[in-house]
Each structure stands twice: as C-alpha cells, then as structure tokens.
Amino acid sequence: MGLLLELLSISYMLISIALPDISAHYQTTQGAWLLTAFVLLGAVASPLIGKLADTHGKRKLLMVCIALAALGAFISAIAPSFGILVIGRALTGMLNPCLFLVYTLIRDVFPKRTIAMSVSVVISGMGLVAIPAPFLAGWLVDNFGFRSMFWFTLICLVVLAPMILLTTDESNQRLHSRLDLVGAILLGTGIGSALVGISFGPDWGWTAPGTLAYLLGGVALLVAWIVSARRIEQPLIDLRLLTNRPVALTTLTSGLVYANGAVYTTILPFMAMTPGELGLGYGFGVDAEGFAIYQAPFGAATVFGGVIVGWVVRRVGPRVTMITGLVLMTAGTAATALSHESKASVIVFSAIVGLGTGLGYASTPNLLLATVPQSLQATTGALASVSQNILPAVLPVVAFSVLNSKIAMELDGAAFYSDNGITIGYLIAAAAAAVAIITALALPRKAEQQADLQAVADDAGADVAAATAPALP
C-alpha cells in the first residue's frame, strides 16, 4: 500500500516532465488538462468512493480504484488523440481516492500498536520518492518516449494489486449512507464545463457563442449543485460547514497551497526545456532527464519542509509554520516570475518554493486539529481534501489560458510562450499563495493555543492525515 501511494505521489511529476513532449506530439496548447482531469475526477469521486467503501469494504473499493486507474493508464499509453489521452488521465485519477482508502484500511485492520508507525512510513515514503522520481521520469521520457510514463504506471498497478490483495485483510467496518450521485454529476460537469470555456476562450474568442455556452452552462450547473447540496440530507459536500469561520479559512488556505504548487511545477518544464537560442528571454534547452536538476531541489526541499514542521510545530503552532511556508511560496514564485534567465537562480527559487510547499503541506493537518472543533475535524478534513484537489485542477487551466494568449511562436507543432506570458503565469501562482497568507492570518489564535497537537500521533490524527494529505505534485 505504501508503494501504491508512492506511485500516486509521483503521478503529478511524471506528467509535468512529459508535458512538453506530449503537447508537441499532439500539437495542442491544452496540456494543463492532463493534470486537471486527473485531480478533478479524483476530487468528485472521492466522497462517493468513501461512502461505497464504508458500505461494501475498503479493500474491495481500493481494488476497484486500482483497476480503473490501470485502465486509464492503458488508454493513455495507446491514445491516438489528445482527447482520448485526457479521458485516460481522468480514469487514472482514481488513484486519488486510494490515499484515504489506504489510511483508513490501515486503521481498521492493522494491530492498534502498529497503526501510528504504519501511517508514518506511508507518509514518509510519499515524500522521499519525490527526490529520485525526476531522474527516473527523465530517463524514461528521453529513452522510451512520453508513452513510457503510462506503461510504467500500468505495470506498477498490475504488480501491486495482487500483492495488496494477498497481504491485506478486508475491513469489517460497515456504515450505510446515501450516495449523492446527482451532486457529483452537477459539481464535476459544472467545473469541467466552465474550465473548457476558460481554456478555449483565447482561441474561440471570449464573446464567441461556444465560449459563452460553456461558461454560462458551467455556472448554471454549479448553482444547481449548490441548491441541491442545501436541500438533501447527505450531500456530496456539506456546504453548511463553510459557515464556520475556522473551517472555511482552513479549507481555502490548504487548497491554495496545493494550487500554487500545481501551477509552479506545470510551467517549470516548459520554461526549462525551451531552447535558449530561440531568443525568447528564457529557456535552457534541457531534455527530460536534464530537467531533473530543476525538479529534484523542489522535491527535496518539500520533504525538508515537512520535517521542519515536525520539529517546531508544537512550540510555535501550525498557524506560524503555515504562514511562513506561504511567504516562502509567494516570494519564490514571484522571484521566478520576475527573474528566470539564469539556471542557478531558477534552481534556487524552485527550492525556496519547495520548502514553502513542504511547510504548507505538513501544516495542514496540524492546522486542522488546532483551529477546528474536534466534532468537525473529520468532516472538515474531507472538505479540505476536496479543496486540495479542485483548486489545483482549476488554477493551471486559468494560468495556461493566459499563456495560450501569449504564444510567441510555433515550431514543428510545438507552441512557445512569450517571456511576458511565463511571467504572468507565475504571478498567477504567486497571487494564489498571497491570498492564502491573508486567509491564514485571519485564522483564530485562541483555538490554536488550546489545541492538543500531540493528537497528530493518535488514531484520530491518522484519520485527519488521511483526509488532508494529497500526494506531492
């Protein structure tokens, strides 16, 4: 199960490194959809999978998610068109629910004395794999092409599924609850429709009938989802929780942390792999394997940031570590936006953003325990998990919509963005982190001072971590 979550952890990284090659092969400027489809389906499906797992068994639903993700990897590997590839990536996004299924399965079937250590091992593995993964991904892409990313994922899933089935017992915990299928459809199609309008607006024209139809249709579906969520007894997402200030602020802050990381790591390979001789004001012309020197510092610093939180959070509180991380993310992203001509400076800025990201990731479950009443921690964790998937799905599409209106040239079917476009794309990510600073500062301090942060190591803390710790981008 730990290896499965490591695969989830590097799924974002694998696709971001291969994205320039994929975009050139399919001659598309909509590469951000490969990340968006992956996290959006996972965000919408996770609440449904969670309820089905409670009813039919967590190991059974874990196997279903692995099977769907394997099917998605296979479709992606043989995709004849970019649209089919997006469908495959969306199905592969069923890896996302595996995160909380693994944690809760550990809680249900492992001996109580081993639960805390088991969860710690799984979490550590998800972080450490981020360091060697860029070198593996680069080697695969350079030597076997971008499709090797998907074959690699498929092979891993085919090997891991029977291993988990044979070594892990099924949970005997059962809880029957109502599935909000209507809510899932309205939310997923509403966000997807609006993002299609945003993505293709630069090409179709912002006032074109098709653009307006997707935008207005998406808004109408989202309004319908809100109405539905307020009326039914067990909605996909309980919006009433957002009337609680700490819940709303914690949810938004954690989502913006992940959104910043998603945009930063998606734009970075385009910037580094662009040949400098094109004279665009940026670009180092590295191949996929060479790009690892830019991605690895980000991953290593992210892991280190998580370690720092573990050292100091009980002394200074998670609000301080979260704000510190967001300041680093804002500064590093803005610095990359304004100065990306030097290899050394980009590597340093990437490490700064990674350090801030690690502080933000690790602060999230601690912040949840510190600022949210105990009676609301489990449901808020689920709400935060949705936010940590939806916002990273939305913001890259917004950023690349701007980039696609700033194309400087096309060469052999590949689009190259202007220096101004790269700058604006990164400033969008910096703005997300800056807004998160404001929301984090608005979090109450009194509840934080009274919180028992030692609870992170308890079983309850493991439950919260399961709901609030998506994979590293």
Coordinates of C-alpha atoms in Angstrom, one line a residue:
M1 CA 0.0 0.0 0.0
G2 CA 2.9 2.3 0.7
L3 CA 4.3 1.7 -2.8
L4 CA 0.8 2.4 -4.3
L5 CA 0.8 5.8 -2.6
E6 CA 4.3 6.5 -3.8
L7 CA 3.0 5.9 -7.3
L8 CA 0.3 8.4 -6.6
S9 CA 2.9 10.8 -5.3
I10 CA 4.9 10.9 -8.5
S11 CA 1.9 10.9 -10.9
Y12 CA 1.9 14.7 -11.0
M13 CA 5.6 14.8 -11.5
L14 CA 5.7 12.2 -14.3
I15 CA 3.1 14.1 -16.4
S16 CA 4.6 17.5 -15.8
I17 CA 8.0 16.3 -17.1
A18 CA 6.5 14.7 -20.1
L19 CA 4.1 17.6 -20.8
P20 CA 6.3 19.5 -23.4
D21 CA 6.7 16.3 -25.4
I22 CA 3.1 15.4 -25.2
S23 CA 2.0 18.9 -26.2
A24 CA 4.3 18.8 -29.2
H25 CA 3.2 15.3 -30.3
Y26 CA -0.5 16.1 -30.2
Q27 CA 0.1 19.7 -31.3
T28 CA -2.0 21.1 -28.5
T29 CA -1.8 24.0 -26.1
Q30 CA -4.2 22.4 -23.7
G31 CA -1.7 20.2 -21.8
A32 CA -2.9 21.5 -18.4
W33 CA -6.0 19.4 -18.9
L34 CA -3.9 16.3 -18.2
L35 CA -3.4 17.5 -14.7
T36 CA -6.9 18.9 -14.3
A37 CA -8.7 15.8 -15.5
F38 CA -6.5 13.7 -13.1
V39 CA -7.3 15.7 -10.0
L40 CA -10.9 16.8 -10.9
L41 CA -12.3 13.3 -11.3
G42 CA -10.5 12.2 -8.1
A43 CA -12.0 15.2 -6.2
V44 CA -15.5 14.4 -7.3
A45 CA -15.2 10.6 -7.0
S46 CA -13.6 10.6 -3.5
P47 CA -16.7 11.3 -1.4
L48 CA -18.6 8.7 -3.4
I49 CA -15.8 6.1 -3.1
G50 CA -15.6 6.8 0.6
K51 CA -19.3 6.1 1.2
L52 CA -19.1 3.0 -1.0
A53 CA -16.1 1.8 0.9
D54 CA -18.0 2.2 4.2
T55 CA -20.8 0.1 2.8
H56 CA -19.0 -2.6 0.8
G57 CA -15.5 -2.8 2.2
K58 CA -12.4 -0.6 1.9
R59 CA -10.1 -3.2 0.4
K60 CA -12.8 -4.0 -2.3
L61 CA -13.1 -0.4 -3.3
L62 CA -9.3 0.0 -3.2
M63 CA -9.1 -2.8 -5.8
V64 CA -11.8 -1.1 -7.9
C65 CA -9.9 2.2 -7.9
I66 CA -6.7 0.4 -8.8
A67 CA -8.4 -1.4 -11.7
L68 CA -9.9 1.8 -13.1
A69 CA -6.6 3.6 -12.7
A70 CA -4.9 0.8 -14.6
L71 CA -7.5 1.0 -17.4
G72 CA -6.8 4.7 -17.6
A73 CA -3.0 4.2 -17.8
F74 CA -3.6 1.7 -20.6
I75 CA -5.9 4.1 -22.5
S76 CA -3.3 6.9 -22.1
A77 CA -0.5 4.7 -23.3
I78 CA -2.2 3.9 -26.6
A79 CA -4.2 7.2 -27.0
P80 CA -4.4 8.1 -30.7
S81 CA -5.6 11.6 -29.9
F82 CA -5.3 14.2 -27.2
G83 CA -9.0 13.9 -26.2
I84 CA -8.6 10.1 -25.6
L85 CA -5.4 10.9 -23.6
V86 CA -7.4 13.2 -21.4
I87 CA -10.0 10.5 -20.8
G88 CA -7.3 8.1 -19.8
R89 CA -5.7 10.6 -17.4
A90 CA -9.1 11.2 -15.8
L91 CA -9.5 7.5 -15.2
T92 CA -6.0 7.3 -13.8
G93 CA -7.2 10.0 -11.3
M94 CA -8.9 7.2 -9.5
L95 CA -5.6 6.8 -7.7
N96 CA -6.6 9.8 -5.6
P97 CA -9.2 8.0 -3.5
C98 CA -6.6 5.3 -2.8
L99 CA -5.0 7.8 -0.4
F100 CA -7.7 7.8 2.2
L101 CA -8.6 4.2 1.5
V102 CA -5.1 3.1 2.4
Y103 CA -5.0 5.2 5.6
T104 CA -8.5 4.0 6.8
L105 CA -7.8 0.4 5.8
I106 CA -4.6 0.5 8.0
R107 CA -6.7 1.9 10.8
D108 CA -9.3 -0.9 10.5
V109 CA -7.1 -4.0 10.0
F110 CA -3.7 -3.3 11.4
P111 CA -2.9 -4.1 15.1
K112 CA -3.5 -0.9 17.1
R113 CA 0.1 -0.6 18.3
T114 CA 1.4 -0.6 14.7
I115 CA -1.1 2.0 13.2
A116 CA 0.8 5.2 14.0
M117 CA 4.1 3.8 12.7
S118 CA 2.5 2.3 9.6
V119 CA 0.9 5.7 8.7
S120 CA 4.2 7.4 9.3
V121 CA 6.1 5.0 7.0
V122 CA 3.5 5.6 4.3
I123 CA 3.7 9.4 4.6
S124 CA 7.5 9.4 4.6
G125 CA 7.6 7.2 1.5
M126 CA 5.3 9.6 -0.4
G127 CA 7.8 12.5 0.4
L128 CA 11.1 10.7 -0.2
V129 CA 10.1 9.3 -3.6
A130 CA 9.9 12.9 -4.9
I131 CA 13.7 13.2 -4.9
P132 CA 14.7 10.3 -7.3
A133 CA 11.5 10.4 -9.3
P134 CA 12.5 13.3 -11.7
F135 CA 15.7 11.4 -12.7
L136 CA 13.6 8.2 -13.4
A137 CA 11.0 10.2 -15.3
G138 CA 13.6 12.0 -17.4
W139 CA 15.3 8.8 -18.2
L140 CA 12.1 7.1 -19.3
V141 CA 10.9 10.0 -21.5
D142 CA 14.3 10.6 -23.2
N143 CA 14.9 6.9 -23.9
F144 CA 11.4 5.5 -24.5
G145 CA 9.2 8.5 -25.2
F146 CA 6.4 10.0 -23.2
R147 CA 4.1 6.9 -23.5
S148 CA 6.6 5.1 -21.3
M149 CA 5.2 7.1 -18.3
F150 CA 1.8 5.5 -18.8
W151 CA 3.2 2.0 -19.4
F152 CA 5.3 2.4 -16.2
T153 CA 2.2 3.3 -14.2
L154 CA 0.2 0.4 -15.7
I155 CA 3.0 -2.1 -14.9
C156 CA 3.3 -0.9 -11.3
L157 CA -0.5 -1.2 -10.8
V158 CA -0.7 -4.6 -12.3
V159 CA 2.1 -5.8 -9.9
L160 CA 0.8 -4.0 -6.8
A161 CA -2.9 -5.0 -7.0
P162 CA -2.4 -8.7 -6.3
M163 CA 0.2 -8.0 -3.7
I164 CA -2.2 -5.9 -1.7
L165 CA -5.0 -8.3 -2.2
L166 CA -2.9 -11.2 -0.9
T167 CA -1.3 -9.4 2.1
T168 CA -4.0 -7.2 3.5
D169 CA -7.3 -8.2 5.1
E170 CA -10.6 -6.7 4.4
S171 CA -12.1 -4.2 6.9
N172 CA -15.1 -5.5 8.8
Q173 CA -16.4 -2.0 9.5
R174 CA -19.7 -1.2 7.7
L175 CA -21.7 2.0 7.6
H176 CA -24.6 2.5 5.2
S177 CA -25.1 6.0 3.8
R178 CA -26.7 7.8 0.9
L179 CA -24.8 8.4 -2.3
D180 CA -25.2 11.9 -3.8
L181 CA -24.8 10.9 -7.4
V182 CA -26.7 14.0 -8.6
G183 CA -24.4 16.3 -6.7
A184 CA -21.3 14.6 -8.1
I185 CA -22.5 14.9 -11.7
L186 CA -23.5 18.6 -11.2
L187 CA -20.3 19.6 -9.5
G188 CA -18.0 17.7 -11.9
T189 CA -19.7 18.8 -15.1
G190 CA -20.1 22.3 -13.8
I191 CA -16.4 22.8 -13.1
G192 CA -15.4 20.9 -16.3
S193 CA -17.7 23.0 -18.5
A194 CA -16.5 26.3 -17.0
L195 CA -12.9 25.2 -17.5
V196 CA -13.5 24.3 -21.1
G197 CA -14.7 27.8 -21.7
I198 CA -11.7 29.3 -19.9
S199 CA -9.3 27.0 -21.8
F200 CA -10.5 27.7 -25.3
G201 CA -11.6 31.3 -24.7
P202 CA -8.3 32.6 -26.2
D203 CA -8.8 30.6 -29.4
W204 CA -12.6 30.8 -29.8
G205 CA -12.9 34.4 -28.6
W206 CA -14.3 35.4 -25.2
T207 CA -17.6 36.5 -26.7
A208 CA -18.0 33.6 -29.1
P209 CA -21.2 31.6 -28.6
G210 CA -19.3 28.4 -27.8
T211 CA -17.2 30.1 -25.1
L212 CA -20.3 31.7 -23.5
A213 CA -22.3 28.5 -23.7
Y214 CA -19.6 26.6 -21.8
L215 CA -19.0 29.3 -19.2
L216 CA -22.7 30.1 -18.5
G217 CA -23.6 26.4 -18.6
G218 CA -20.9 25.6 -16.1
V219 CA -22.1 28.4 -13.8
A220 CA -25.7 27.2 -14.1
L221 CA -24.7 23.6 -13.2
L222 CA -22.7 24.9 -10.2
V223 CA -25.7 26.9 -9.0
A224 CA -27.9 23.8 -9.4
W225 CA -25.3 21.8 -7.3
I226 CA -25.4 24.4 -4.5
V227 CA -29.2 24.3 -4.4
S228 CA -29.1 20.5 -4.4
A229 CA -26.4 20.4 -1.7
R230 CA -28.5 22.6 0.6
R231 CA -31.7 20.5 0.2
I232 CA -30.7 16.9 0.6
E233 CA -29.8 15.2 3.8
Q234 CA -26.4 13.8 2.9
P235 CA -24.8 15.9 0.2
L236 CA -21.6 15.2 -1.6
I237 CA -20.1 18.2 0.2
D238 CA -21.8 19.7 3.3
L239 CA -21.7 23.4 2.5
R240 CA -23.1 24.3 5.9
L241 CA -19.7 23.7 7.3
L242 CA -18.3 26.7 5.4
T243 CA -20.4 29.0 7.7
N244 CA -17.9 28.1 10.4
R245 CA -15.0 30.6 10.1
P246 CA -12.1 28.3 11.0
V247 CA -13.4 25.5 8.7
A248 CA -13.8 27.9 5.8
L249 CA -10.4 29.5 6.2
T250 CA -8.6 26.2 6.8
T251 CA -10.2 24.7 3.7
L252 CA -9.4 27.6 1.4
T253 CA -5.8 28.0 2.7
S254 CA -4.9 24.4 2.2
G255 CA -6.5 24.4 -1.3
L256 CA -4.5 27.4 -2.3
V257 CA -1.2 25.8 -1.1
Y258 CA -1.8 22.9 -3.5
A259 CA -2.9 25.2 -6.3
N260 CA 0.3 27.2 -6.2
G261 CA 2.4 24.0 -6.4
A262 CA 0.3 22.7 -9.3
V263 CA 0.9 25.8 -11.4
Y264 CA 4.5 26.2 -10.5
T265 CA 5.5 22.6 -11.4
T266 CA 3.4 22.6 -14.6
I267 CA 5.0 25.7 -16.0
L268 CA 8.6 24.9 -14.9
P269 CA 9.3 22.2 -17.5
F270 CA 8.0 24.4 -20.4
M271 CA 10.3 27.1 -19.2
A272 CA 13.4 25.0 -18.7
M273 CA 13.1 22.8 -21.8
T274 CA 12.6 25.7 -24.2
P275 CA 15.8 26.2 -26.3
G276 CA 17.6 29.4 -25.2
E277 CA 18.6 30.1 -28.8
L278 CA 15.0 30.9 -29.7
G279 CA 15.7 34.3 -28.1
L280 CA 12.5 34.4 -26.0
G281 CA 14.3 35.7 -22.9
Y282 CA 14.1 32.4 -21.1
G283 CA 14.8 28.7 -21.6
F284 CA 17.8 26.4 -21.1
G285 CA 17.1 23.7 -23.7
V286 CA 17.4 20.8 -21.4
D287 CA 15.9 17.4 -22.1
A288 CA 13.6 15.5 -19.8
E289 CA 16.5 13.9 -17.9
G290 CA 18.3 17.2 -17.6
F291 CA 15.2 18.8 -16.2
A292 CA 15.6 16.7 -13.1
I293 CA 18.2 19.2 -11.7
Y294 CA 15.3 21.8 -11.5
Q295 CA 12.6 19.4 -10.2
A296 CA 14.7 17.5 -7.7
P297 CA 15.5 20.5 -5.5
F298 CA 11.8 21.3 -5.3
G299 CA 11.0 17.7 -4.1
A300 CA 13.9 17.6 -1.7
A301 CA 13.0 20.9 -0.2
T302 CA 9.4 19.9 0.1
V303 CA 10.4 16.8 2.2
F304 CA 12.7 19.0 4.4
G305 CA 9.9 21.5 4.9
G306 CA 7.7 18.7 6.3
V307 CA 10.5 17.6 8.6
I308 CA 10.8 21.2 9.9
V309 CA 7.1 21.3 10.8
G310 CA 7.5 18.1 12.8
W311 CA 10.4 19.7 14.7
V312 CA 8.8 23.0 15.6
V313 CA 5.0 22.8 15.3
R314 CA 4.4 22.0 19.0
R315 CA 6.5 25.1 20.0
V316 CA 5.3 27.7 17.5
G317 CA 2.0 26.4 16.3
P318 CA 0.8 25.4 12.8
R319 CA -0.5 28.8 12.0
V320 CA 3.0 30.2 12.2
T321 CA 4.5 27.4 10.1
M322 CA 1.7 27.7 7.5
I323 CA 2.2 31.4 7.2
T324 CA 6.0 31.0 6.9
G325 CA 5.5 28.4 4.2
L326 CA 3.1 30.7 2.3
V327 CA 5.5 33.6 2.5
L328 CA 8.3 31.4 1.0
M329 CA 6.0 30.2 -1.7
T330 CA 4.9 33.7 -2.6
A331 CA 8.4 35.1 -2.6
G332 CA 9.9 32.1 -4.6
T333 CA 7.2 32.1 -7.2
A334 CA 7.2 35.8 -7.7
A335 CA 11.1 35.7 -8.0
T336 CA 10.8 33.1 -10.6
A337 CA 8.3 35.2 -12.5
L338 CA 10.5 38.2 -12.5
S339 CA 13.9 36.6 -12.9
H340 CA 14.2 33.3 -14.9
E341 CA 17.1 33.9 -17.2
S342 CA 19.7 32.1 -15.0
K343 CA 19.8 28.4 -14.4
A344 CA 21.2 28.9 -10.9
S345 CA 18.6 31.4 -9.8
V346 CA 15.7 29.2 -11.1
I347 CA 17.1 26.2 -9.2
V348 CA 17.4 28.3 -6.0
F349 CA 13.9 29.7 -6.5
S350 CA 12.5 26.3 -7.1
A351 CA 14.0 25.1 -3.8
I352 CA 12.5 28.1 -2.0
V353 CA 9.1 27.3 -3.3
G354 CA 9.5 23.6 -2.5
L355 CA 10.5 24.5 1.1
G356 CA 7.4 26.6 1.5
T357 CA 5.3 23.9 -0.1
G358 CA 6.6 21.3 2.4
L359 CA 5.8 23.7 5.3
G360 CA 2.3 24.2 3.9
Y361 CA 1.6 20.6 3.3
A362 CA 2.7 19.5 6.7
S363 CA 1.0 22.4 8.5
T364 CA -2.4 21.5 7.0
P365 CA -3.4 18.5 9.2
N366 CA -1.9 20.2 12.3
L367 CA -3.8 23.4 11.5
L368 CA -7.0 21.4 11.1
L369 CA -6.5 19.9 14.6
A370 CA -5.6 23.3 16.1
T371 CA -8.3 25.6 14.7
V372 CA -11.3 23.4 14.1
P373 CA -13.5 22.0 16.9
Q374 CA -13.0 18.3 17.4
S375 CA -16.6 17.5 16.4
L376 CA -15.9 18.9 13.0
Q377 CA -12.4 17.7 12.3
A378 CA -13.3 14.5 10.3
T379 CA -15.8 16.3 8.1
T380 CA -13.6 19.3 7.6
G381 CA -10.7 17.0 6.6
A382 CA -12.9 15.6 3.9
L383 CA -13.9 19.1 2.8
A384 CA -10.2 20.2 2.8
S385 CA -9.3 17.2 0.7
V386 CA -11.9 18.2 -2.0
S387 CA -10.5 21.8 -1.9
Q388 CA -6.9 20.4 -2.3
N389 CA -8.0 18.7 -5.5
I390 CA -10.4 21.2 -7.1
L391 CA -8.3 24.3 -6.7
P392 CA -5.2 22.6 -8.2
A393 CA -7.4 21.4 -11.1
V394 CA -8.8 24.9 -11.8
L395 CA -5.7 27.2 -11.4
P396 CA -3.5 25.5 -14.0
V397 CA -6.2 25.9 -16.6
V398 CA -6.6 29.5 -15.7
A399 CA -2.8 30.1 -15.9
F400 CA -2.5 28.2 -19.3
S401 CA -5.4 30.1 -20.7
V402 CA -3.3 33.3 -20.2
L403 CA -0.2 31.5 -21.6
N404 CA -2.1 30.5 -24.7
S405 CA -2.9 34.1 -25.4
K406 CA 0.8 34.9 -25.2
I407 CA 2.2 32.4 -27.7
A408 CA 5.4 33.9 -29.2
M409 CA 6.0 31.3 -32.0
E410 CA 5.2 27.8 -33.1
L411 CA 7.9 25.4 -34.3
D412 CA 7.3 21.8 -35.5
G413 CA 3.8 21.8 -34.0
A414 CA 5.1 23.0 -30.5
A415 CA 4.0 26.3 -29.1
F416 CA 6.5 28.5 -27.3
Y417 CA 5.2 31.2 -25.0
S418 CA 6.5 34.8 -24.7
D419 CA 8.6 35.8 -21.8
N420 CA 5.7 38.0 -20.6
G421 CA 3.4 35.0 -20.7
I422 CA 5.7 33.0 -18.5
T423 CA 5.9 35.9 -16.1
I424 CA 2.1 36.3 -15.8
G425 CA 1.6 32.6 -15.4
Y426 CA 3.9 32.5 -12.4
L427 CA 2.4 35.7 -11.0
I428 CA -1.0 34.0 -11.0
A429 CA 0.5 31.2 -8.9
A430 CA 2.2 33.8 -6.6
A431 CA -1.2 35.6 -6.2
A432 CA -2.8 32.3 -5.0
A433 CA -0.1 32.0 -2.3
A434 CA -0.5 35.6 -1.3
V435 CA -4.3 35.2 -0.9
A436 CA -3.6 32.2 1.2
I437 CA -1.4 34.3 3.5
I438 CA -4.4 36.6 4.1
T439 CA -6.7 33.7 4.9
A440 CA -4.1 32.1 7.2
L441 CA -3.6 35.4 9.1
A442 CA -7.4 35.5 9.6
L443 CA -7.4 32.2 11.3
P444 CA -8.2 32.5 15.1
R445 CA -5.4 32.1 17.5
K446 CA -7.3 31.2 20.7
A447 CA -8.3 27.8 19.4
E448 CA -4.7 27.2 18.3
Q449 CA -3.3 27.9 21.7
Q450 CA -5.7 25.4 23.3
A451 CA -5.2 22.6 20.8
D452 CA -3.5 19.4 21.7
L453 CA -1.1 19.0 18.9
Q454 CA 0.1 15.7 20.3
A455 CA -3.2 14.3 18.8
V456 CA -1.5 14.2 15.4
A457 CA 0.2 11.0 16.5
D458 CA -3.1 9.4 17.7
D459 CA -5.5 7.4 15.6
A460 CA -7.7 10.5 15.2
G461 CA -4.7 12.3 13.8
A462 CA -4.2 9.4 11.4
D463 CA -7.8 9.9 10.2
V464 CA -7.2 13.6 9.6
A465 CA -4.0 13.0 7.8
A466 CA -5.8 10.5 5.6
A467 CA -8.3 13.2 4.6
T468 CA -6.0 16.1 4.3
A469 CA -2.7 14.9 2.7
P470 CA -3.0 14.5 -1.1
A471 CA 0.1 13.5 -3.0
L472 CA 3.0 15.8 -3.7
P473 CA 2.9 17.5 -7.1

